[in-house]
PDB file of C-alpha atoms in Angstrom:
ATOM      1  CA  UNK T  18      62.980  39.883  40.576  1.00  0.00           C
ATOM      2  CA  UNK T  19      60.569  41.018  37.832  1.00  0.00           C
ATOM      3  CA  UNK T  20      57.696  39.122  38.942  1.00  0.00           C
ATOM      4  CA  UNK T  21      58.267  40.868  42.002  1.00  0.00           C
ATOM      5  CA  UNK T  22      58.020  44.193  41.174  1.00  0.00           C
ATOM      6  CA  UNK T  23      55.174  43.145  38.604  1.00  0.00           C
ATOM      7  CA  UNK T  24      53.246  41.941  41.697  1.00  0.00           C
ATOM      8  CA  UNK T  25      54.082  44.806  43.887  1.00  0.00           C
ATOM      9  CA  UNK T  26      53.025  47.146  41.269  1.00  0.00           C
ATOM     10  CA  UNK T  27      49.643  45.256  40.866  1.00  0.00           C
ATOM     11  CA  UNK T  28      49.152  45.708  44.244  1.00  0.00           C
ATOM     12  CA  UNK T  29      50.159  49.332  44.759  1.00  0.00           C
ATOM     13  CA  UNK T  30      47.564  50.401  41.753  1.00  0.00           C
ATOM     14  CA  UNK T  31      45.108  47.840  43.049  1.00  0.00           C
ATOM     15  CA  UNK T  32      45.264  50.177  45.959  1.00  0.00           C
ATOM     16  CA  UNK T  33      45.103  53.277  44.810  1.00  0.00           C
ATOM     17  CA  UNK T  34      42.327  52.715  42.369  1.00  0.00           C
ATOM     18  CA  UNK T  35      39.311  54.891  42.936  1.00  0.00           C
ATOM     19  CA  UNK T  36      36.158  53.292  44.799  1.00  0.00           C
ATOM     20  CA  UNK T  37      33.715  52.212  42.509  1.00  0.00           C
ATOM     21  CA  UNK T  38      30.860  55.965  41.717  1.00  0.00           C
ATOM     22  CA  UNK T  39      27.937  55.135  43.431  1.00  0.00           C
ATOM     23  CA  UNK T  40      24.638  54.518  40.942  1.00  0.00           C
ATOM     24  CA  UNK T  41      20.804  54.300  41.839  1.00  0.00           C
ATOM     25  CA  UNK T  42      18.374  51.616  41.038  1.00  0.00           C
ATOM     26  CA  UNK T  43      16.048  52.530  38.542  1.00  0.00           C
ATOM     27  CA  UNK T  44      13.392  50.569  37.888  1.00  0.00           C
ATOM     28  CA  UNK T  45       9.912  52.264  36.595  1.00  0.00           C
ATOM     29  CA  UNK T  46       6.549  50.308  36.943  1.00  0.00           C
ATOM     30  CA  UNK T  47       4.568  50.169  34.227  1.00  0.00           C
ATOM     31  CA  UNK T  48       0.747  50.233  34.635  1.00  0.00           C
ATOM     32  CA  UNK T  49      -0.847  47.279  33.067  1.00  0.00           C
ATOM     33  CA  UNK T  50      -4.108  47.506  31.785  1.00  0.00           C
ATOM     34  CA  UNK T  51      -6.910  44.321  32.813  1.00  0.00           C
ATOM     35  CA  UNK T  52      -8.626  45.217  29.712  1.00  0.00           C
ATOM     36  CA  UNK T  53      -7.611  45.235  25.938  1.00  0.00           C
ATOM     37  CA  UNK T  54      -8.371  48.367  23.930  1.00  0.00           C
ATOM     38  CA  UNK T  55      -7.740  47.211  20.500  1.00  0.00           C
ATOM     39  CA  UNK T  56      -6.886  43.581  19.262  1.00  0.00           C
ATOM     40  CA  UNK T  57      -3.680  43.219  17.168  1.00  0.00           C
ATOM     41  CA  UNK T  58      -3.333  46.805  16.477  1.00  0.00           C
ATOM     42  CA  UNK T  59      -0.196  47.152  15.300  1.00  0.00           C
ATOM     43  CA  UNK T  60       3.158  49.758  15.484  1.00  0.00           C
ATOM     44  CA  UNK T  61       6.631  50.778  15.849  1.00  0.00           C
ATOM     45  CA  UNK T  62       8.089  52.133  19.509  1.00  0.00           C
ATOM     46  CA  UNK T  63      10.884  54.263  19.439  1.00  0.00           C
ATOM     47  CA  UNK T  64      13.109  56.473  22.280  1.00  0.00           C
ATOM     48  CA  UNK T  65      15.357  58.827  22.360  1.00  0.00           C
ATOM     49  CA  UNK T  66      17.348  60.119  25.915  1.00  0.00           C
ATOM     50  CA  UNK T  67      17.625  63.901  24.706  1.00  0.00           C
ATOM     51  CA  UNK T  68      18.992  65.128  28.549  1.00  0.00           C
ATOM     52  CA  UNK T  69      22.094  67.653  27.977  1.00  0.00           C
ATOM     53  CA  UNK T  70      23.562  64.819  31.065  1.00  0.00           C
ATOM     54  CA  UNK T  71      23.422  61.341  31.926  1.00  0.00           C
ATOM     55  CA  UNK T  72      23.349  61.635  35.099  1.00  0.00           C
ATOM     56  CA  UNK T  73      20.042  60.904  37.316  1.00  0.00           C
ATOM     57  CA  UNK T  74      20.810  62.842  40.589  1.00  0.00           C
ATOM     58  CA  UNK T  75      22.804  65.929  41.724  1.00  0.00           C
ATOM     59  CA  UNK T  76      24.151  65.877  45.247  1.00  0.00           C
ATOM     60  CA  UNK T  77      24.821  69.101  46.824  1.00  0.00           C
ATOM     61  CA  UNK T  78      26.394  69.088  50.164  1.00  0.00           C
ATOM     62  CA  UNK T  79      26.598  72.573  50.285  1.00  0.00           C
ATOM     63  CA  UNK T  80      30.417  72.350  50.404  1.00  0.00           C
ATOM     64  CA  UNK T  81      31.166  73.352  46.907  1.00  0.00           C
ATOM     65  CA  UNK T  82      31.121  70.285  45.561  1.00  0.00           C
ATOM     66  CA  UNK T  83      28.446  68.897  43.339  1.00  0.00           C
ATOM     67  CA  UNK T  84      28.119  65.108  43.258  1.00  0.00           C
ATOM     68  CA  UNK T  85      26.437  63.700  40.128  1.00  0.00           C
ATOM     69  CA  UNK T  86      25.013  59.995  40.331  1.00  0.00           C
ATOM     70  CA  UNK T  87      24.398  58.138  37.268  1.00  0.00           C
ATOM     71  CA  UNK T  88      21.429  54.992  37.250  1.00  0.00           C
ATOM     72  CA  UNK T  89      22.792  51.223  36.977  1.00  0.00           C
ATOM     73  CA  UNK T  90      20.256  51.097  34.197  1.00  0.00           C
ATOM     74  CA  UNK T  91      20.226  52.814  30.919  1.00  0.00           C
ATOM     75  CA  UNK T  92      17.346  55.179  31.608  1.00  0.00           C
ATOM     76  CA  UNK T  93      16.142  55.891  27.830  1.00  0.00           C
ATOM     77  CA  UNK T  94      15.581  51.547  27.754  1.00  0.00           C
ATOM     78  CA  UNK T  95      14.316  51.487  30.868  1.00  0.00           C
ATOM     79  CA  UNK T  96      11.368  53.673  30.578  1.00  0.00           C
ATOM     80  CA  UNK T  97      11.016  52.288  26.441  1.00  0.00           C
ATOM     81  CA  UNK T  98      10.629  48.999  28.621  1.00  0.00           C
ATOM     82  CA  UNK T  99       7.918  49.960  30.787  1.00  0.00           C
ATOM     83  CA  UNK T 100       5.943  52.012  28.108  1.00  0.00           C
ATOM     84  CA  UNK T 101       6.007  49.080  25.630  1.00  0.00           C
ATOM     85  CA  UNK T 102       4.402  46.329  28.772  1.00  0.00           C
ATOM     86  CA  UNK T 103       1.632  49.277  29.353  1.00  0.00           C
ATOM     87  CA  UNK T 104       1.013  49.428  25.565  1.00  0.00           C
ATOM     88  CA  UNK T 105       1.139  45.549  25.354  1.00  0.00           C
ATOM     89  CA  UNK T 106      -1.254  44.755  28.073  1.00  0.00           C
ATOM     90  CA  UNK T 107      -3.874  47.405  26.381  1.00  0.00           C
ATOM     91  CA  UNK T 108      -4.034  45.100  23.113  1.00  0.00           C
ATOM     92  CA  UNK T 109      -1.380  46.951  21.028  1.00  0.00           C
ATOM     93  CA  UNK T 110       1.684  45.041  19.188  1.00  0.00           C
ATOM     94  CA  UNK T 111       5.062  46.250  18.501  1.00  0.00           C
ATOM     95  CA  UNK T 112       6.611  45.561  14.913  1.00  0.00           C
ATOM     96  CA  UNK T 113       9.662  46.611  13.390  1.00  0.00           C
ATOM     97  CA  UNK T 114       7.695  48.367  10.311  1.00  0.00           C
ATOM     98  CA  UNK T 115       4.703  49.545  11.516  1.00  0.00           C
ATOM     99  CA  UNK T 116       3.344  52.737   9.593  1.00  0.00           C
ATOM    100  CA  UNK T 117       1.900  53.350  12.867  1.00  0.00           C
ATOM    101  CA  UNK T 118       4.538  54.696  15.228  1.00  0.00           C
ATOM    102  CA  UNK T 119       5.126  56.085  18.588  1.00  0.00           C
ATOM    103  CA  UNK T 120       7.993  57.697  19.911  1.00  0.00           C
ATOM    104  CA  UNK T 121       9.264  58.115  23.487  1.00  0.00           C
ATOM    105  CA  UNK T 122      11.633  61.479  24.149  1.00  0.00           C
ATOM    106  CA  UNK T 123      12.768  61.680  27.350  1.00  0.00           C
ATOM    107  CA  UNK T 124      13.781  65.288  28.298  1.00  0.00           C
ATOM    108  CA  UNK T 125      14.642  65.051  32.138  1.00  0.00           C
ATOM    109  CA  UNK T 126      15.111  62.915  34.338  1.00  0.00           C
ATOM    110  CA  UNK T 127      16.178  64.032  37.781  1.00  0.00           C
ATOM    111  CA  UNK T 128      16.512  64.123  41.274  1.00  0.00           C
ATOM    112  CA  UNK T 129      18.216  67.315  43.473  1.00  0.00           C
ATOM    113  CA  UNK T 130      19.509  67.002  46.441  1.00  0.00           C
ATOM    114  CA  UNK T 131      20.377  69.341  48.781  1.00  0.00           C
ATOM    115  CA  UNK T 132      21.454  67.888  52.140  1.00  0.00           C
ATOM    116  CA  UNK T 133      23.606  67.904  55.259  1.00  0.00           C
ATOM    117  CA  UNK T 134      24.248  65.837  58.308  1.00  0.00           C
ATOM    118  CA  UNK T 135      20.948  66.856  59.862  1.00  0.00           C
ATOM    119  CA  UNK T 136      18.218  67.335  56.808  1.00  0.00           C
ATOM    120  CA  UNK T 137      17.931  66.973  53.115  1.00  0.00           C
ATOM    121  CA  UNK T 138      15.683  67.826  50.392  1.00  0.00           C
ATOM    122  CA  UNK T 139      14.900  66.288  47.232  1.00  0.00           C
ATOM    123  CA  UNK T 140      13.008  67.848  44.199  1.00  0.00           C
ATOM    124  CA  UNK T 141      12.499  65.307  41.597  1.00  0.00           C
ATOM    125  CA  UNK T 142      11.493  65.843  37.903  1.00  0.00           C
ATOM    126  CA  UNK T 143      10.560  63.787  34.847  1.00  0.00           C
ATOM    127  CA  UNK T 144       9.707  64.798  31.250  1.00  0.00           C
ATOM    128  CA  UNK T 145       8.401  62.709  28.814  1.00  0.00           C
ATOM    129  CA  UNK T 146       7.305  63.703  25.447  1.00  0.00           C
ATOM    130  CA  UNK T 147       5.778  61.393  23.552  1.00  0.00           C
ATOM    131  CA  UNK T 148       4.318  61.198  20.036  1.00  0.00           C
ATOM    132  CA  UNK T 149       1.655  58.871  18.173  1.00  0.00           C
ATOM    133  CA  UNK T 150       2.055  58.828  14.201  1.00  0.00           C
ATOM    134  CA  UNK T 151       0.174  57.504  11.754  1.00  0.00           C
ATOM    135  CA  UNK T 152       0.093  57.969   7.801  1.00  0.00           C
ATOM    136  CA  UNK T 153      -3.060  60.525   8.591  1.00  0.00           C
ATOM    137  CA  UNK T 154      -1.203  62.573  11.458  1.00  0.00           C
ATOM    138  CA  UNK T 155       0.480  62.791  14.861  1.00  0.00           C
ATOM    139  CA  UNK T 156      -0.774  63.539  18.528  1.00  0.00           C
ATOM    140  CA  UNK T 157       2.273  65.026  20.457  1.00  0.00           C
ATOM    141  CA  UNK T 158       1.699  64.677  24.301  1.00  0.00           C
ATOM    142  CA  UNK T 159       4.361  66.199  27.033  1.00  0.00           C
ATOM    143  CA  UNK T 160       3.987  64.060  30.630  1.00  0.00           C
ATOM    144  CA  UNK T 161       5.716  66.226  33.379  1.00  0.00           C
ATOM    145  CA  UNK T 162       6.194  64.737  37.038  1.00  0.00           C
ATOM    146  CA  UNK T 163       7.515  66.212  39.802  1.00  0.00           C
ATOM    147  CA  UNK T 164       7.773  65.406  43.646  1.00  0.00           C
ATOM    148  CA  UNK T 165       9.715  67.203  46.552  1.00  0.00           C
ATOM    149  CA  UNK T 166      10.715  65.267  49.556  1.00  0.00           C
ATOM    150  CA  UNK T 167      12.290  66.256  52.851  1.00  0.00           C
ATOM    151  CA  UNK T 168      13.695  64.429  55.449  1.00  0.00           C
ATOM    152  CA  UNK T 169      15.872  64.387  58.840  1.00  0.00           C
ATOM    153  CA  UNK T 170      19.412  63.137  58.051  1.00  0.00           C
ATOM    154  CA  UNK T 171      21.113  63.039  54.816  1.00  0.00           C
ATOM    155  CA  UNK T 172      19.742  61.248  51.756  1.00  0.00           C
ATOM    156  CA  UNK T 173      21.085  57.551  51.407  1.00  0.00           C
ATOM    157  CA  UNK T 174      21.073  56.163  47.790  1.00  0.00           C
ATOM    158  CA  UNK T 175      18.090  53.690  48.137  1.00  0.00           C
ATOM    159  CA  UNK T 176      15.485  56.855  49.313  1.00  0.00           C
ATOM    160  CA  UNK T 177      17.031  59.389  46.316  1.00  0.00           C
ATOM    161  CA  UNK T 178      16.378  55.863  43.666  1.00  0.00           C
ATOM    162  CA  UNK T 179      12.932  55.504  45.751  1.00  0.00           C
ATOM    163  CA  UNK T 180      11.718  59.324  44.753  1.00  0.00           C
ATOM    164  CA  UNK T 181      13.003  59.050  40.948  1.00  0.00           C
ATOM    165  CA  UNK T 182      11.030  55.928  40.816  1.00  0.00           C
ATOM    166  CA  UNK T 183       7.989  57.360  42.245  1.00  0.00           C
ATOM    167  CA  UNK T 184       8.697  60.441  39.931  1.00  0.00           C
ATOM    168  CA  UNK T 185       8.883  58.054  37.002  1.00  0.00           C
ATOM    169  CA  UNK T 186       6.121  55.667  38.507  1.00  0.00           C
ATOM    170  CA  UNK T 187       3.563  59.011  38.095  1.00  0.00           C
ATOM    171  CA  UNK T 188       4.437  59.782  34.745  1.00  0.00           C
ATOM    172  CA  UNK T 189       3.747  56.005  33.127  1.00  0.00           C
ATOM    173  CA  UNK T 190       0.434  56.687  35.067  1.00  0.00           C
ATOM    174  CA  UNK T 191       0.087  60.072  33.471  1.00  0.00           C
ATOM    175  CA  UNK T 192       0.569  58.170  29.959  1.00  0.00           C
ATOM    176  CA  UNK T 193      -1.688  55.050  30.863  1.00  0.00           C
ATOM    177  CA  UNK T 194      -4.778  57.387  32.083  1.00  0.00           C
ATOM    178  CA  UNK T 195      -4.287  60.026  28.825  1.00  0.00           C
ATOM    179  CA  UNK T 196      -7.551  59.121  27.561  1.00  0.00           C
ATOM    180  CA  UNK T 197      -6.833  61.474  24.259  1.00  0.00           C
ATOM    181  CA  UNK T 198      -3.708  59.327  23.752  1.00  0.00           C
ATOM    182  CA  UNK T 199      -5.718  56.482  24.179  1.00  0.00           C
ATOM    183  CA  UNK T 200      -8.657  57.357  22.252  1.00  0.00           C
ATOM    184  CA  UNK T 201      -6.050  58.163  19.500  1.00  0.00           C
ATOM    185  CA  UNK T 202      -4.224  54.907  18.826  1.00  0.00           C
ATOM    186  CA  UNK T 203      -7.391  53.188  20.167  1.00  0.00           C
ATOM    187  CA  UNK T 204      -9.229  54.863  16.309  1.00  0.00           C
ATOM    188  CA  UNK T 205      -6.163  55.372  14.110  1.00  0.00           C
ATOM    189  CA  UNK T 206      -3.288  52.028  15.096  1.00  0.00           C
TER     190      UNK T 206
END
């Protein structure tokens, strides 16, 4: 009789457990360089997710009720991930002790969405500050991206990941072309 219940109680929770919170794909692009700037310059990459909320996109279905979605990928690692290939492929190496550094802040990282059953509207925004130290001084650099889409319908998942890729996507660009940030590592790393 106990395993009975026990099983019927399995299944009733089963059951009424919530469906799993929908998540986008994130997955930045870095820009590789064909070219190496500096040969075996060394230093340290750190990042830091400094957003107020984890989440990636806001939902607003204008029924009083704001969705968050969070990213299937941790966003901070992601985009430490990407900027540490670009660096790479320019000639730069990452060490544990460098006394060269450079550090990755990400301040936003978001899409809105405003939709409903016949249109939506997405204004996407990334921040990234990010700041090149050596023992004889520091370049800070802010990279902001934006992008506003609209389209018929409501927003699926896949096109509100596509536009916080592309966001994300123009930023790494941002950083790759800097040619101050560049010129900077390229004379002091």
């Amino acid at each position: 009789m106990r395993k009975l219940v026990l099983a019927a109680s399995v299944a009733l929770l089963t059951a009424c457990s919530s469906p799993q919170q929908e998540q986008l794909n994130f997955m930045p692009q870095p820009v590789l360089s064909n070219s190496n700037l500096v040969q075996n310059a060394n230093f340290t990459l750190t990042s830091k997710d400094v957003r107020s909320a984890q989440y990636v996109a806001l939902i607003d279905s204008g029924r009083s009720n704001i969705e968050p979605i969070h990213s299937r990928q941790n966003v901070r690692i992601s985009i430490e991930n990407a900027l540490l290939e670009q660096f790479q492929s320019q000639g730069f190496n990452s060490t544990v002790n460098s006394e060269n550094s450079v550090s990755v802040e990400i301040q936003e990282a978001l899409v809105s969405v405003k939709h409903s059953v016949m249109a939506n509207e997405m204004d996407g925004k990334v921040v990234l500050e990010i700041t090149a130290e050596t023992p004889k001084g520091k370049l800070v650099k802010t990279y902001t991206g934006t992008a506003k889409r609209n389209g018929a319908l409501s927003a699926s998942d896949d096109e509100i990941g596509m536009v916080l890729n592309d966001v994300t996507n123009l930023v790494l660009k941002e950083v790759a072309n800097d040619r101050e940030l560049k010129d900077y590592m390229q004379e002091r790393f």
